Amino acid sequence: MKIDIKKKLLSRSDRVKCVDLHPTEPWVMASLYNGNVYVWNYETQSLVKTFEVTDLPVRAAKFIARKSWLIAGSDDMQLRVFNYNTHEKVASFDAHVDYIRSIAVHPTQPYVLSSSDDMTIKLWNWEKGWKCMQVFEGHSHYVMMVNFNPKDTNTFASASLDKTIKVWNVGSPVANFTLEGHDKGVNTVDYYSGGDKPYLVSGADDKLVKIWDYQNKSCVQTLEGHSQNVSAACFHPELPVILTASEDGSVKIWHANTYRIENTLNYGLDRGWVLAYQRGSNDIGIGYDEGAVVIKLGREEPAISMDNSGKIIWARHNEILTTNVKSGIEEYSKEGERMTLPVKDLGSCEVYPQTLQHSPNGRFVVVCGDGEYIIYTALAWRNKSFGRALEFVWATDSNEYAIRESSSSVKVFNKNFKEKSGLLSHVKFSIEGLFGGVLVGVRGSSFLNFYDWETGGLVRRIDVVATNVYWSEAGDLVTIASDDSFFVLRFNRAAYNEFIESGGNPGDEGVEDALEFVTEIPESIKTGYWVGDCFVYTNTLNRLNYLVGGQVNTIAHFDTNMYLLGYIPRDNRIYLADKDANVYSYNLSLTVVEYQTAILRGDTETAESLLPQISHDQRNRVARFLEGQDLKELALEVTTDNEHKFDLALQLNRLEFAHEIAKSTDSESRWRILGDVALNNWKFNLAEECLKKANDLSGLLLMYTACGNVDGMQELAQKAADEGKNNIAFSCYWSLGDLENCLNILVNTDRIPEAAFFARTYLPSHMSRIVALWKEQLVKSNKSKIADSLADPQEHEELFADYKAALLAEETAKSKKTVTPSIAYSELKSDASQQPELKESLTANDSTHSQKSMNGNAYEDELLSAPDDERIDETMSHLSLEVNTTGTGSIRGDVDFDDASSQATQEPEPVKE
């Protein structure tokens, strides 16, 4: 029997005494001789959890997944329970009076069995505070293992060094019966989980493995092959194999029906101690002296096949079952839901099925397994032919098939199941794979040769390591899958026939024009199927995709592995199965595929004729496809999705159309996007409307500032103030020259220090009011000392340079406030210098400030020493400086101003001497 074996984890550690696999997470738990319990993720190869249980060996540990627990038994005679998510110790108690050897968890009840060197087995109930419900006595030596019967969970079996196996009932302290036959101590026992055989397997220190019929209480078979003690033995829950581990360092895989050794594994980790499996999985955990290993046996892909009418046949062990998707097509209510289908028994198979495959016309089904093939009729399940083969493939016309007998022999048979002698006898290289379809594909070590079914002649050699080959129904397209990508080629039979008829010699490379490269897609295929000129496939990322003319479209995403069964045109649906042969379906309209194919070929007439046949729920998918082909005008006509229409209209610069869509949906985000695009296209009226609808005050500020829109700026200032967007309101008022409102914003937002500096610079007439507010604020903050140090300019005019001149300049600026072009600045300057009141004030200040005042600085000294005209000019310029006094550095957003002068309101720190 051919079994694929893949190593998923090899982790070196101290001696492993027990392993267990988690039922839902990719975790393997290993309990070690050094007293620790480790949990590895065998998908990521990482250690995810560590439990320091004790300083003594932990010989037994199991997951209790439904409680998020793990339970461990150690040589200090205690059982300990941990929550593996929180690492909390849930329970710890003395369980036995000697070393604990084994633990078994009941699959449904709150029961745990433990066995010990004290020769007893105990049953514990965690719902009753880990109360011991029963003690089972009867063994006369160490009890090495206990295991529940999966078919009758009220019974369990135990293995002991007293050379016996005992079967017990949970409710009775006395064993039901004893199996004797080993010459030395028995280390392991396990039940067969299938329903067809009442078997047990055991392994012992006599180096033997025995298969027992526990109903007849007899030994069915003895397996010899290990050279040291057999430490562990188990039936695989899914495959017809028995696994055994021994102190000779090897793990042997035996056929469960023929009892032949199929494979022997040795990972060089010294003695093997334990095996673990999980129902529903092909993963196996192995514990050694020097670490733990996880391997995967066989394929997860089920042995299942569907014909063109929707009839499905699959294997459950040796039983063959059937159903039809027609009976469940009305049952599904949601895309991708599991279909409820009536299942019928079709018969059984003499070999263990590893693959099932309908002939292309659906009349026959071939079953492959155990190195043999059997051809059955699909309806009556009658045996039509059989033989030895490693692989079997059908020809597209169903009249022929080929088999690979060995790495050096491929045979072809006709529709009467007779061999076409010598057809491919000229194939001399080592044959590693065989593929069917329009041509026979024979894989070598690094290439794939295609041969003609009729003549056996070489058609073409392709230098690729192929994992699978998929042919279209028409036979003109072929997909060749490799490990990390797949290729689509076009087969030109006419070119091949013409070359052969003209007397050409294909040689070792074949006919170059026979296969033409179409495209390569960097994805790894799991399963594939051609629907017309569309290739549907599942990939390793668990996606269902289809390929049309070089463009990949995704139909669905999966949480688990899915396998394509086929496509039924009458249903417009793709059918898939999971590893448990549950069937799912997804919609794929053949009309849509034909439309896309016509578009890619440039056949617009055919595409136009097909469009009315496409249902409205498929139009959006078609529109996305058209957009991907840069046919945006056509996509805009086809799509029914307003959001997609809006995006396409913007891409096509059809702003009025986008405007209509935005009005119908009234979405702020769409108005904002449309406003930005309108600005870029100089559509200012449209942009203003969109920005107003989007309530984009920052955008309006930018636009009004650039356009010099005074009315708009005033309206925006009021709206921003009402909405509390103070930065924008301040910027608007500043741009408008409305200094009083700027000051009011600073006061209303409790920015009194900034307001004081602002008034000192631009509105000196408001300084007294603001200083009073500042003092009041400081007093409330218990900063009276600082408040007392603040001077009011009306009361202490001598402390403020040019105060009267500033007042007069403010008054003059107010009286002359108007919208004036910048070129009039020199005229205004000359006019200001002619005012005698202002000149007189400045002259009077010369004598007052002959020395530097308290608030004086170099700038003031320079100003006072300057001619009158320059000083008036400087004073006026303070009233028109466009400086952001808030310290924020930004006018966008609605956050409050930064307190740039907060340090001025702090108590002074004492000076260190």
Coordinates of C-alpha atoms in Angstrom, one line a residue, residues 9-238:
L9 CA 7.8 18.4 13.5
L10 CA 11.0 17.1 15.0
S11 CA 11.9 18.7 18.3
R12 CA 14.8 17.5 20.5
S13 CA 14.3 17.5 24.2
D14 CA 14.9 15.3 27.3
R15 CA 13.3 11.9 27.3
V16 CA 9.6 12.0 26.3
K17 CA 7.4 9.6 28.2
C18 CA 4.0 10.6 26.8
V19 CA 2.6 12.6 23.9
D20 CA -0.9 13.7 23.0
L21 CA -2.5 15.6 20.1
H22 CA -5.0 18.4 20.6
P23 CA -8.3 17.8 18.8
T24 CA -8.7 21.3 17.3
E25 CA -5.4 23.1 17.6
P26 CA -2.2 22.0 15.7
W27 CA -0.6 21.2 19.1
V28 CA 1.4 18.2 20.4
M29 CA 1.9 17.8 24.1
A30 CA 5.0 16.0 25.4
S31 CA 5.5 15.0 29.1
L32 CA 9.1 14.6 30.0
Y33 CA 11.3 12.6 32.3
N34 CA 12.7 15.8 33.8
G35 CA 9.2 16.8 35.2
N36 CA 8.2 19.4 32.5
V37 CA 5.3 19.3 30.1
Y38 CA 5.8 21.1 26.7
V39 CA 3.3 22.0 24.0
W40 CA 4.5 22.5 20.5
N41 CA 2.7 23.9 17.5
Y42 CA 3.7 21.5 14.8
E43 CA 2.5 23.8 12.0
T44 CA 4.9 26.6 13.0
Q45 CA 7.5 24.4 14.6
S46 CA 7.4 26.6 17.8
L47 CA 7.2 25.8 21.5
V48 CA 4.0 27.6 22.6
K49 CA 3.5 26.5 26.2
T50 CA 5.7 25.2 29.1
F51 CA 4.5 23.7 32.4
E52 CA 7.0 23.0 35.2
V53 CA 5.0 20.2 36.9
T54 CA 7.4 18.6 39.3
D55 CA 11.1 17.6 39.7
L56 CA 10.2 13.9 39.0
P57 CA 9.3 12.2 35.8
V58 CA 5.9 12.9 34.3
R59 CA 4.9 9.6 32.7
A60 CA 1.4 10.4 31.6
A61 CA -0.4 13.6 30.3
K62 CA -3.6 14.2 28.3
F63 CA -5.5 17.1 26.9
I64 CA -9.1 17.6 28.2
A65 CA -10.0 20.0 25.3
R66 CA -13.6 20.7 26.2
K67 CA -12.4 22.2 29.5
S68 CA -9.2 23.8 28.2
W69 CA -7.3 21.6 30.6
L70 CA -4.3 19.3 30.5
I71 CA -3.9 16.6 33.2
A72 CA -0.5 15.1 34.1
G73 CA 0.5 12.2 36.3
S74 CA 4.0 11.9 37.8
D75 CA 6.3 9.9 40.0
D76 CA 5.3 11.8 43.1
M77 CA 2.0 9.9 42.8
Q78 CA 0.0 13.1 42.1
L79 CA -2.4 14.1 39.4
R80 CA -2.3 17.7 38.5
V81 CA -4.7 19.6 36.3
F82 CA -3.8 22.9 34.5
N83 CA -5.7 25.4 32.4
Y84 CA -3.5 25.4 29.3
N85 CA -4.7 28.9 28.3
T86 CA -4.0 30.7 31.6
H87 CA -1.5 28.2 33.1
E88 CA -3.6 28.2 36.3
K89 CA -3.4 25.0 38.3
V90 CA -7.0 23.8 38.5
A91 CA -6.4 20.8 40.8
S92 CA -3.7 18.8 42.4
F93 CA -4.2 15.7 44.6
D94 CA -2.6 12.4 45.6
A95 CA -4.0 9.7 43.3
H96 CA -1.9 6.6 43.8
V97 CA 0.7 5.1 46.2
D98 CA 3.2 4.4 43.4
Y99 CA 4.2 5.9 40.0
I100 CA 1.4 6.9 37.7
R101 CA 1.9 5.2 34.3
S102 CA -1.2 6.1 32.1
I103 CA -4.2 8.4 31.9
A104 CA -7.3 8.0 29.7
V105 CA -10.0 10.7 29.3
H106 CA -13.6 9.7 28.7
P107 CA -14.8 11.1 25.3
T108 CA -18.2 12.4 26.7
Q109 CA -18.4 12.0 30.5
P110 CA -16.4 13.9 33.2
Y111 CA -14.3 10.8 33.8
V112 CA -10.6 10.2 33.9
L113 CA -8.9 6.8 34.3
S114 CA -5.4 6.5 35.8
S115 CA -3.2 3.4 36.2
S116 CA -0.2 2.9 38.4
D117 CA 2.6 0.8 39.6
D118 CA 0.5 0.2 42.7
M119 CA -1.3 -2.4 40.4
T120 CA -4.7 -0.5 40.5
I121 CA -6.8 1.6 38.1
K122 CA -8.8 4.5 39.4
L123 CA -11.8 6.4 38.0
W124 CA -12.0 10.1 38.8
N125 CA -15.0 12.5 38.3
W126 CA -14.0 16.2 37.9
E127 CA -17.5 17.4 38.3
K128 CA -17.5 16.0 41.8
G129 CA -14.3 17.7 42.9
W130 CA -12.1 14.9 41.4
K131 CA -13.7 12.3 43.6
C132 CA -12.5 8.7 43.1
M133 CA -15.6 6.9 41.8
Q134 CA -14.1 3.4 41.5
V135 CA -11.0 1.4 42.1
F136 CA -10.3 -1.5 39.7
E137 CA -8.1 -4.2 41.1
G138 CA -7.0 -7.5 39.6
H139 CA -3.6 -7.1 38.0
S140 CA -0.6 -8.5 39.8
H141 CA 2.0 -6.2 38.4
Y142 CA 2.4 -2.6 37.2
V143 CA -0.5 -1.4 35.1
M144 CA 1.2 0.2 32.1
M145 CA -1.8 1.5 30.1
V146 CA -5.5 2.0 30.0
N147 CA -7.7 3.0 27.1
F148 CA -11.5 3.5 26.6
N149 CA -13.4 1.5 24.0
P150 CA -14.5 4.2 21.4
K151 CA -17.4 2.0 20.3
D152 CA -18.6 1.3 23.8
T153 CA -17.3 4.0 26.2
N154 CA -18.6 2.1 29.3
T155 CA -15.8 -0.4 28.8
F156 CA -12.0 0.0 28.8
A157 CA -8.9 -2.2 28.4
S158 CA -5.7 -2.3 30.5
A159 CA -2.2 -3.7 29.8
S160 CA 0.0 -4.9 32.6
L161 CA 3.5 -6.3 33.2
D162 CA 1.7 -9.4 34.6
K163 CA 1.6 -10.4 30.9
T164 CA -2.1 -9.9 30.6
I165 CA -4.7 -7.6 29.0
K166 CA -7.9 -7.1 31.0
V167 CA -11.2 -5.7 29.8
W168 CA -13.3 -3.8 32.4
N169 CA -16.7 -2.2 32.8
V170 CA -16.8 1.3 34.3
G171 CA -19.4 0.3 36.8
S172 CA -17.7 -2.9 38.1
P173 CA -14.4 -3.2 40.1
V174 CA -13.9 -6.7 38.6
A175 CA -12.5 -7.4 35.1
N176 CA -15.0 -8.8 32.5
F177 CA -12.3 -11.1 31.1
T178 CA -8.5 -11.5 30.7
L179 CA -6.5 -12.0 27.4
E180 CA -3.4 -14.0 27.8
G181 CA -0.7 -14.8 25.2
H182 CA 2.3 -12.6 25.7
D183 CA 5.4 -14.2 27.2
K184 CA 6.5 -11.0 28.9
G185 CA 5.0 -7.8 30.4
V186 CA 2.5 -6.0 28.2
N187 CA 3.2 -2.3 27.7
T188 CA 0.4 -1.0 25.5
V189 CA -3.1 -1.7 24.4
D190 CA -5.5 0.1 22.0
Y191 CA -8.9 -0.4 20.4
Y192 CA -9.8 -0.6 16.7
S193 CA -12.3 2.3 16.1
G194 CA -13.9 0.9 13.0
G195 CA -17.3 -0.8 13.2
D196 CA -16.4 -3.9 11.2
K197 CA -13.9 -5.6 13.6
P198 CA -14.0 -6.1 17.4
Y199 CA -10.2 -5.9 17.7
L200 CA -7.5 -4.9 20.2
V201 CA -3.8 -4.5 19.6
S202 CA -1.2 -5.0 22.2
G203 CA 2.6 -4.7 22.4
A204 CA 4.9 -6.3 25.0
D205 CA 8.5 -6.9 26.2
D206 CA 8.5 -10.2 24.2
K207 CA 9.1 -7.9 21.1
L208 CA 5.7 -9.0 19.7
V209 CA 2.6 -7.2 18.6
K210 CA -0.7 -9.1 18.9
I211 CA -4.1 -8.5 17.4
W212 CA -7.0 -9.7 19.6
D213 CA -10.7 -10.4 18.9
Y214 CA -12.2 -9.3 22.2
Q215 CA -15.6 -10.8 21.4
N216 CA -14.1 -14.3 20.8
K217 CA -11.4 -13.6 23.4
S218 CA -8.8 -15.0 21.0
C219 CA -5.5 -13.8 19.3
V220 CA -6.1 -13.2 15.6
Q221 CA -2.6 -12.4 14.5
T222 CA 0.9 -12.0 15.9
L223 CA 3.3 -9.5 14.3
E224 CA 7.0 -10.0 14.4
G225 CA 9.6 -7.5 13.3
H226 CA 10.9 -5.5 16.2
S227 CA 14.2 -6.4 17.8
Q228 CA 13.5 -4.8 21.2
N229 CA 10.6 -4.3 23.6
V230 CA 7.4 -2.9 22.0
S231 CA 6.5 0.2 23.9
A232 CA 3.5 1.4 22.0
A233 CA 0.9 0.1 19.4
C234 CA -2.2 1.6 18.0
F235 CA -4.7 1.3 15.1
H236 CA -4.8 4.4 12.9
P237 CA -8.3 5.9 13.1
E238 CA -8.6 6.7 9.4

